[in-house]
Protein backbone atom coordinates (compact mmCIF):
# COMPACT_ATOMS: atom_id res chain seq x y z
CA UNK A 1 0.00 0.00 0.00
CA UNK A 2 2.96 2.29 0.65
CA UNK A 3 4.08 1.91 -2.98
CA UNK A 4 0.67 3.04 -4.24
CA UNK A 5 0.60 6.05 -1.93
CA UNK A 6 4.14 6.97 -2.92
CA UNK A 7 3.30 6.61 -6.62
CA UNK A 8 0.23 8.84 -6.33
CA UNK A 9 2.15 11.44 -4.36
CA UNK A 10 4.92 11.55 -6.96
CA UNK A 11 2.40 11.69 -9.80
CA UNK A 12 0.62 14.71 -8.32
CA UNK A 13 3.95 16.41 -7.66
CA UNK A 14 4.94 15.81 -11.29
CA UNK A 15 1.65 17.33 -12.47
CA UNK A 16 2.13 20.42 -10.29
CA UNK A 17 5.78 21.12 -11.02
CA UNK A 18 6.83 19.67 -14.39
CA UNK A 19 3.75 19.91 -16.62
CA UNK A 20 3.19 23.01 -18.72
CA UNK A 21 -0.53 23.68 -18.66
CA UNK A 22 -2.16 25.62 -21.52
CA UNK A 23 -3.90 28.94 -21.01
CA UNK A 24 -7.66 28.85 -20.39
CA UNK A 25 -8.43 30.57 -23.73
CA UNK A 26 -6.45 27.90 -25.59
CA UNK A 27 -8.28 25.14 -23.71
CA UNK A 28 -11.63 26.63 -24.71
CA UNK A 29 -10.60 27.02 -28.36
CA UNK A 30 -9.29 23.47 -28.61
CA UNK A 31 -12.38 22.09 -26.86
CA UNK A 32 -14.56 23.71 -29.53
CA UNK A 33 -12.35 22.28 -32.29
CA UNK A 34 -12.65 18.78 -30.79
CA UNK A 35 -16.43 19.13 -30.43
CA UNK A 36 -16.87 20.28 -34.04
CA UNK A 37 -14.73 17.46 -35.44
CA UNK A 38 -16.54 14.94 -33.22
CA UNK A 39 -19.89 16.06 -34.62
CA UNK A 40 -18.57 15.98 -38.20
CA UNK A 41 -17.13 12.49 -37.69
CA UNK A 42 -20.41 11.28 -36.16
CA UNK A 43 -22.37 12.67 -39.12
CA UNK A 44 -19.96 11.06 -41.60
CA UNK A 45 -20.26 7.72 -39.81
CA UNK A 46 -24.05 8.00 -39.82
CA UNK A 47 -24.02 8.83 -43.55
CA UNK A 48 -21.87 5.82 -44.43
CA UNK A 49 -24.07 3.59 -42.27
CA UNK A 50 -27.23 4.84 -44.00
CA UNK A 51 -25.67 4.38 -47.42
CA UNK A 52 -24.65 0.78 -46.77
CA UNK A 53 -27.98 -0.05 -45.10
CA UNK A 54 -29.88 1.18 -48.19
CA UNK A 55 -27.41 -0.52 -50.57
CA UNK A 56 -27.73 -3.85 -48.78
CA UNK A 57 -31.51 -3.59 -48.59
CA UNK A 58 -31.63 -2.85 -52.32
CA UNK A 59 -29.29 -5.74 -53.08
CA UNK A 60 -31.35 -8.26 -51.10
CA UNK A 61 -34.59 -6.97 -52.65
CA UNK A 62 -32.98 -7.43 -56.08
CA UNK A 63 -32.03 -11.01 -55.14
CA UNK A 64 -35.59 -11.80 -54.02
CA UNK A 65 -37.26 -10.37 -56.99
PDB file of N, CA and C in Angstrom:
ATOM      1  N   UNK A   1       0.831  -1.189   0.000  1.00  0.00           N
ATOM      2  CA  UNK A   1       0.000   0.000   0.000  1.00  0.00           C
ATOM      3  C   UNK A   1       0.876   1.254   0.000  1.00  0.00           C
ATOM      4  N   UNK A   2       2.045   1.158   0.598  1.00  0.00           N
ATOM      5  CA  UNK A   2       2.962   2.294   0.646  1.00  0.00           C
ATOM      6  C   UNK A   2       3.436   2.666  -0.759  1.00  0.00           C
ATOM      7  N   UNK A   3       3.640   1.651  -1.614  1.00  0.00           N
ATOM      8  CA  UNK A   3       4.077   1.912  -2.978  1.00  0.00           C
ATOM      9  C   UNK A   3       3.020   2.699  -3.751  1.00  0.00           C
ATOM     10  N   UNK A   4       1.756   2.342  -3.557  1.00  0.00           N
ATOM     11  CA  UNK A   4       0.666   3.039  -4.244  1.00  0.00           C
ATOM     12  C   UNK A   4       0.584   4.482  -3.775  1.00  0.00           C
ATOM     13  N   UNK A   5       0.645   4.690  -2.490  1.00  0.00           N
ATOM     14  CA  UNK A   5       0.598   6.049  -1.931  1.00  0.00           C
ATOM     15  C   UNK A   5       1.779   6.872  -2.424  1.00  0.00           C
ATOM     16  N   UNK A   6       2.951   6.282  -2.443  1.00  0.00           N
ATOM     17  CA  UNK A   6       4.145   6.973  -2.923  1.00  0.00           C
ATOM     18  C   UNK A   6       4.004   7.314  -4.407  1.00  0.00           C
ATOM     19  N   UNK A   7       3.494   6.375  -5.194  1.00  0.00           N
ATOM     20  CA  UNK A   7       3.299   6.614  -6.621  1.00  0.00           C
ATOM     21  C   UNK A   7       2.337   7.769  -6.859  1.00  0.00           C
ATOM     22  N   UNK A   8       1.212   7.769  -6.166  1.00  0.00           N
ATOM     23  CA  UNK A   8       0.226   8.836  -6.334  1.00  0.00           C
ATOM     24  C   UNK A   8       0.790  10.188  -5.908  1.00  0.00           C
ATOM     25  N   UNK A   9       1.536  10.204  -4.826  1.00  0.00           N
ATOM     26  CA  UNK A   9       2.153  11.439  -4.358  1.00  0.00           C
ATOM     27  C   UNK A   9       3.130  11.990  -5.389  1.00  0.00           C
ATOM     28  N   UNK A  10       3.953  11.115  -5.943  1.00  0.00           N
ATOM     29  CA  UNK A  10       4.919  11.546  -6.962  1.00  0.00           C
ATOM     30  C   UNK A  10       4.216  11.985  -8.242  1.00  0.00           C
ATOM     31  N   UNK A  11       3.143  11.323  -8.589  1.00  0.00           N
ATOM     32  CA  UNK A  11       2.404  11.686  -9.801  1.00  0.00           C
ATOM     33  C   UNK A  11       1.800  13.085  -9.662  1.00  0.00           C
ATOM     34  N   UNK A  12       1.193  13.380  -8.526  1.00  0.00           N
ATOM     35  CA  UNK A  12       0.620  14.707  -8.316  1.00  0.00           C
ATOM     36  C   UNK A  12       1.708  15.776  -8.279  1.00  0.00           C
ATOM     37  N   UNK A  13       2.829  15.467  -7.694  1.00  0.00           N
ATOM     38  CA  UNK A  13       3.949  16.415  -7.657  1.00  0.00           C
ATOM     39  C   UNK A  13       4.451  16.692  -9.078  1.00  0.00           C
ATOM     40  N   UNK A  14       4.525  15.659  -9.882  1.00  0.00           N
ATOM     41  CA  UNK A  14       4.938  15.806 -11.288  1.00  0.00           C
ATOM     42  C   UNK A  14       3.958  16.711 -12.040  1.00  0.00           C
ATOM     43  N   UNK A  15       2.668  16.507 -11.813  1.00  0.00           N
ATOM     44  CA  UNK A  15       1.654  17.333 -12.471  1.00  0.00           C
ATOM     45  C   UNK A  15       1.747  18.796 -12.052  1.00  0.00           C
ATOM     46  N   UNK A  16       2.050  19.035 -10.786  1.00  0.00           N
ATOM     47  CA  UNK A  16       2.133  20.418 -10.294  1.00  0.00           C
ATOM     48  C   UNK A  16       3.393  21.130 -10.766  1.00  0.00           C
ATOM     49  N   UNK A  17       4.515  20.423 -10.809  1.00  0.00           N
ATOM     50  CA  UNK A  17       5.783  21.122 -11.016  1.00  0.00           C
ATOM     51  C   UNK A  17       6.364  20.998 -12.425  1.00  0.00           C
ATOM     52  N   UNK A  18       6.125  19.896 -13.121  1.00  0.00           N
ATOM     53  CA  UNK A  18       6.828  19.672 -14.387  1.00  0.00           C
ATOM     54  C   UNK A  18       5.947  19.741 -15.632  1.00  0.00           C
ATOM     55  N   UNK A  19       4.650  19.872 -15.475  1.00  0.00           N
ATOM     56  CA  UNK A  19       3.750  19.909 -16.622  1.00  0.00           C
ATOM     57  C   UNK A  19       3.452  21.362 -16.973  1.00  0.00           C
ATOM     58  N   UNK A  20       3.550  21.676 -18.255  1.00  0.00           N
ATOM     59  CA  UNK A  20       3.185  23.013 -18.721  1.00  0.00           C
ATOM     60  C   UNK A  20       1.722  22.981 -19.139  1.00  0.00           C
ATOM     61  N   UNK A  21       0.893  23.678 -18.398  1.00  0.00           N
ATOM     62  CA  UNK A  21      -0.533  23.685 -18.663  1.00  0.00           C
ATOM     63  C   UNK A  21      -0.875  24.802 -19.639  1.00  0.00           C
ATOM     64  N   UNK A  22      -1.783  24.566 -20.569  1.00  0.00           N
ATOM     65  CA  UNK A  22      -2.159  25.616 -21.523  1.00  0.00           C
ATOM     66  C   UNK A  22      -3.006  26.697 -20.852  1.00  0.00           C
ATOM     67  N   UNK A  23      -3.056  27.849 -21.512  1.00  0.00           N
ATOM     68  CA  UNK A  23      -3.900  28.939 -21.007  1.00  0.00           C
ATOM     69  C   UNK A  23      -5.372  28.555 -21.181  1.00  0.00           C
ATOM     70  N   UNK A  24      -6.235  29.189 -20.371  1.00  0.00           N
ATOM     71  CA  UNK A  24      -7.655  28.850 -20.389  1.00  0.00           C
ATOM     72  C   UNK A  24      -8.278  29.142 -21.752  1.00  0.00           C
ATOM     73  N   UNK A  25      -7.881  30.225 -22.407  1.00  0.00           N
ATOM     74  CA  UNK A  25      -8.426  30.566 -23.727  1.00  0.00           C
ATOM     75  C   UNK A  25      -8.076  29.484 -24.747  1.00  0.00           C
ATOM     76  N   UNK A  26      -6.862  28.959 -24.668  1.00  0.00           N
ATOM     77  CA  UNK A  26      -6.454  27.899 -25.593  1.00  0.00           C
ATOM     78  C   UNK A  26      -7.240  26.617 -25.327  1.00  0.00           C
ATOM     79  N   UNK A  27      -7.489  26.316 -24.072  1.00  0.00           N
ATOM     80  CA  UNK A  27      -8.280  25.137 -23.712  1.00  0.00           C
ATOM     81  C   UNK A  27      -9.679  25.251 -24.307  1.00  0.00           C
ATOM     82  N   UNK A  28     -10.290  26.435 -24.175  1.00  0.00           N
ATOM     83  CA  UNK A  28     -11.631  26.634 -24.714  1.00  0.00           C
ATOM     84  C   UNK A  28     -11.646  26.494 -26.231  1.00  0.00           C
ATOM     85  N   UNK A  29     -10.665  27.086 -26.900  1.00  0.00           N
ATOM     86  CA  UNK A  29     -10.602  27.025 -28.361  1.00  0.00           C
ATOM     87  C   UNK A  29     -10.433  25.580 -28.829  1.00  0.00           C
ATOM     88  N   UNK A  30      -9.529  24.849 -28.203  1.00  0.00           N
ATOM     89  CA  UNK A  30      -9.289  23.468 -28.613  1.00  0.00           C
ATOM     90  C   UNK A  30     -10.468  22.555 -28.282  1.00  0.00           C
ATOM     91  N   UNK A  31     -11.189  22.864 -27.208  1.00  0.00           N
ATOM     92  CA  UNK A  31     -12.379  22.093 -26.863  1.00  0.00           C
ATOM     93  C   UNK A  31     -13.438  22.248 -27.945  1.00  0.00           C
ATOM     94  N   UNK A  32     -13.598  23.466 -28.457  1.00  0.00           N
ATOM     95  CA  UNK A  32     -14.558  23.709 -29.531  1.00  0.00           C
ATOM     96  C   UNK A  32     -14.136  22.964 -30.798  1.00  0.00           C
ATOM     97  N   UNK A  33     -12.845  22.995 -31.108  1.00  0.00           N
ATOM     98  CA  UNK A  33     -12.349  22.278 -32.289  1.00  0.00           C
ATOM     99  C   UNK A  33     -12.651  20.781 -32.163  1.00  0.00           C
ATOM    100  N   UNK A  34     -12.388  20.204 -31.005  1.00  0.00           N
ATOM    101  CA  UNK A  34     -12.652  18.778 -30.791  1.00  0.00           C
ATOM    102  C   UNK A  34     -14.144  18.483 -30.902  1.00  0.00           C
ATOM    103  N   UNK A  35     -14.984  19.344 -30.356  1.00  0.00           N
ATOM    104  CA  UNK A  35     -16.434  19.128 -30.427  1.00  0.00           C
ATOM    105  C   UNK A  35     -16.925  19.176 -31.873  1.00  0.00           C
ATOM    106  N   UNK A  36     -16.439  20.156 -32.643  1.00  0.00           N
ATOM    107  CA  UNK A  36     -16.865  20.279 -34.045  1.00  0.00           C
ATOM    108  C   UNK A  36     -16.437  19.052 -34.844  1.00  0.00           C
ATOM    109  N   UNK A  37     -15.187  18.627 -34.703  1.00  0.00           N
ATOM    110  CA  UNK A  37     -14.730  17.455 -35.440  1.00  0.00           C
ATOM    111  C   UNK A  37     -15.437  16.185 -34.971  1.00  0.00           C
ATOM    112  N   UNK A  38     -15.789  16.103 -33.708  1.00  0.00           N
ATOM    113  CA  UNK A  38     -16.538  14.939 -33.217  1.00  0.00           C
ATOM    114  C   UNK A  38     -17.910  14.874 -33.865  1.00  0.00           C
ATOM    115  N   UNK A  39     -18.574  16.017 -33.973  1.00  0.00           N
ATOM    116  CA  UNK A  39     -19.886  16.064 -34.619  1.00  0.00           C
ATOM    117  C   UNK A  39     -19.765  15.715 -36.100  1.00  0.00           C
ATOM    118  N   UNK A  40     -18.760  16.275 -36.782  1.00  0.00           N
ATOM    119  CA  UNK A  40     -18.570  15.976 -38.200  1.00  0.00           C
ATOM    120  C   UNK A  40     -18.277  14.492 -38.417  1.00  0.00           C
ATOM    121  N   UNK A  41     -17.456  13.912 -37.571  1.00  0.00           N
ATOM    122  CA  UNK A  41     -17.135  12.491 -37.691  1.00  0.00           C
ATOM    123  C   UNK A  41     -18.375  11.634 -37.438  1.00  0.00           C
ATOM    124  N   UNK A  42     -19.180  12.018 -36.450  1.00  0.00           N
ATOM    125  CA  UNK A  42     -20.408  11.277 -36.162  1.00  0.00           C
ATOM    126  C   UNK A  42     -21.368  11.351 -37.350  1.00  0.00           C
ATOM    127  N   UNK A  43     -21.491  12.533 -37.963  1.00  0.00           N
ATOM    128  CA  UNK A  43     -22.365  12.670 -39.125  1.00  0.00           C
ATOM    129  C   UNK A  43     -21.843  11.854 -40.310  1.00  0.00           C
ATOM    130  N   UNK A  44     -20.534  11.851 -40.519  1.00  0.00           N
ATOM    131  CA  UNK A  44     -19.961  11.058 -41.604  1.00  0.00           C
ATOM    132  C   UNK A  44     -20.196   9.569 -41.367  1.00  0.00           C
ATOM    133  N   UNK A  45     -20.021   9.117 -40.146  1.00  0.00           N
ATOM    134  CA  UNK A  45     -20.258   7.718 -39.811  1.00  0.00           C
ATOM    135  C   UNK A  45     -21.722   7.352 -40.035  1.00  0.00           C
ATOM    136  N   UNK A  46     -22.628   8.227 -39.617  1.00  0.00           N
ATOM    137  CA  UNK A  46     -24.055   8.004 -39.823  1.00  0.00           C
ATOM    138  C   UNK A  46     -24.367   7.927 -41.319  1.00  0.00           C
ATOM    139  N   UNK A  47     -23.778   8.823 -42.115  1.00  0.00           N
ATOM    140  CA  UNK A  47     -24.024   8.829 -43.549  1.00  0.00           C
ATOM    141  C   UNK A  47     -23.563   7.543 -44.217  1.00  0.00           C
ATOM    142  N   UNK A  48     -22.377   7.077 -43.860  1.00  0.00           N
ATOM    143  CA  UNK A  48     -21.870   5.823 -44.426  1.00  0.00           C
ATOM    144  C   UNK A  48     -22.754   4.656 -44.000  1.00  0.00           C
ATOM    145  N   UNK A  49     -23.193   4.645 -42.758  1.00  0.00           N
ATOM    146  CA  UNK A  49     -24.071   3.589 -42.269  1.00  0.00           C
ATOM    147  C   UNK A  49     -25.389   3.582 -43.039  1.00  0.00           C
ATOM    148  N   UNK A  50     -25.982   4.749 -43.242  1.00  0.00           N
ATOM    149  CA  UNK A  50     -27.233   4.841 -43.996  1.00  0.00           C
ATOM    150  C   UNK A  50     -27.044   4.373 -45.435  1.00  0.00           C
ATOM    151  N   UNK A  51     -25.949   4.784 -46.047  1.00  0.00           N
ATOM    152  CA  UNK A  51     -25.669   4.381 -47.424  1.00  0.00           C
ATOM    153  C   UNK A  51     -25.583   2.866 -47.550  1.00  0.00           C
ATOM    154  N   UNK A  52     -24.806   2.228 -46.682  1.00  0.00           N
ATOM    155  CA  UNK A  52     -24.651   0.781 -46.766  1.00  0.00           C
ATOM    156  C   UNK A  52     -25.934   0.046 -46.387  1.00  0.00           C
ATOM    157  N   UNK A  53     -26.710   0.593 -45.459  1.00  0.00           N
ATOM    158  CA  UNK A  53     -27.977  -0.048 -45.104  1.00  0.00           C
ATOM    159  C   UNK A  53     -28.916  -0.043 -46.307  1.00  0.00           C
ATOM    160  N   UNK A  54     -29.016   1.093 -47.011  1.00  0.00           N
ATOM    161  CA  UNK A  54     -29.877   1.175 -48.194  1.00  0.00           C
ATOM    162  C   UNK A  54     -29.326   0.319 -49.329  1.00  0.00           C
ATOM    163  N   UNK A  55     -28.013   0.296 -49.506  1.00  0.00           N
ATOM    164  CA  UNK A  55     -27.413  -0.521 -50.571  1.00  0.00           C
ATOM    165  C   UNK A  55     -27.655  -2.009 -50.322  1.00  0.00           C
ATOM    166  N   UNK A  56     -27.484  -2.442 -49.092  1.00  0.00           N
ATOM    167  CA  UNK A  56     -27.727  -3.855 -48.776  1.00  0.00           C
ATOM    168  C   UNK A  56     -29.199  -4.209 -48.903  1.00  0.00           C
ATOM    169  N   UNK A  57     -30.074  -3.329 -48.452  1.00  0.00           N
ATOM    170  CA  UNK A  57     -31.512  -3.589 -48.585  1.00  0.00           C
ATOM    171  C   UNK A  57     -31.888  -3.692 -50.066  1.00  0.00           C
ATOM    172  N   UNK A  58     -31.359  -2.790 -50.882  1.00  0.00           N
ATOM    173  CA  UNK A  58     -31.634  -2.848 -52.321  1.00  0.00           C
ATOM    174  C   UNK A  58     -31.079  -4.117 -52.946  1.00  0.00           C
ATOM    175  N   UNK A  59     -29.900  -4.526 -52.550  1.00  0.00           N
ATOM    176  CA  UNK A  59     -29.291  -5.737 -53.080  1.00  0.00           C
ATOM    177  C   UNK A  59     -30.131  -6.971 -52.747  1.00  0.00           C
ATOM    178  N   UNK A  60     -30.568  -7.086 -51.490  1.00  0.00           N
ATOM    179  CA  UNK A  60     -31.347  -8.256 -51.104  1.00  0.00           C
ATOM    180  C   UNK A  60     -32.733  -8.237 -51.732  1.00  0.00           C
ATOM    181  N   UNK A  61     -33.313  -7.059 -51.936  1.00  0.00           N
ATOM    182  CA  UNK A  61     -34.594  -6.968 -52.650  1.00  0.00           C
ATOM    183  C   UNK A  61     -34.399  -7.388 -54.102  1.00  0.00           C
ATOM    184  N   UNK A  62     -33.286  -7.031 -54.693  1.00  0.00           N
ATOM    185  CA  UNK A  62     -32.982  -7.426 -56.080  1.00  0.00           C
ATOM    186  C   UNK A  62     -32.831  -8.962 -56.182  1.00  0.00           C
ATOM    187  N   UNK A  63     -32.184  -9.557 -55.145  1.00  0.00           N
ATOM    188  CA  UNK A  63     -32.031 -11.006 -55.143  1.00  0.00           C
ATOM    189  C   UNK A  63     -33.374 -11.727 -55.017  1.00  0.00           C
ATOM    190  N   UNK A  64     -34.275 -11.165 -54.218  1.00  0.00           N
ATOM    191  CA  UNK A  64     -35.593 -11.796 -54.021  1.00  0.00           C
ATOM    192  C   UNK A  64     -36.437 -11.712 -55.283  1.00  0.00           C
ATOM    193  N   UNK A  65     -36.279 -10.603 -55.987  1.00  0.00           N
ATOM    194  CA  UNK A  65     -37.260 -10.370 -56.985  1.00  0.00           C
ATOM    195  C   UNK A  65     -37.025 -10.495 -58.371  1.00  0.00           C
TER     196      UNK A  65
END
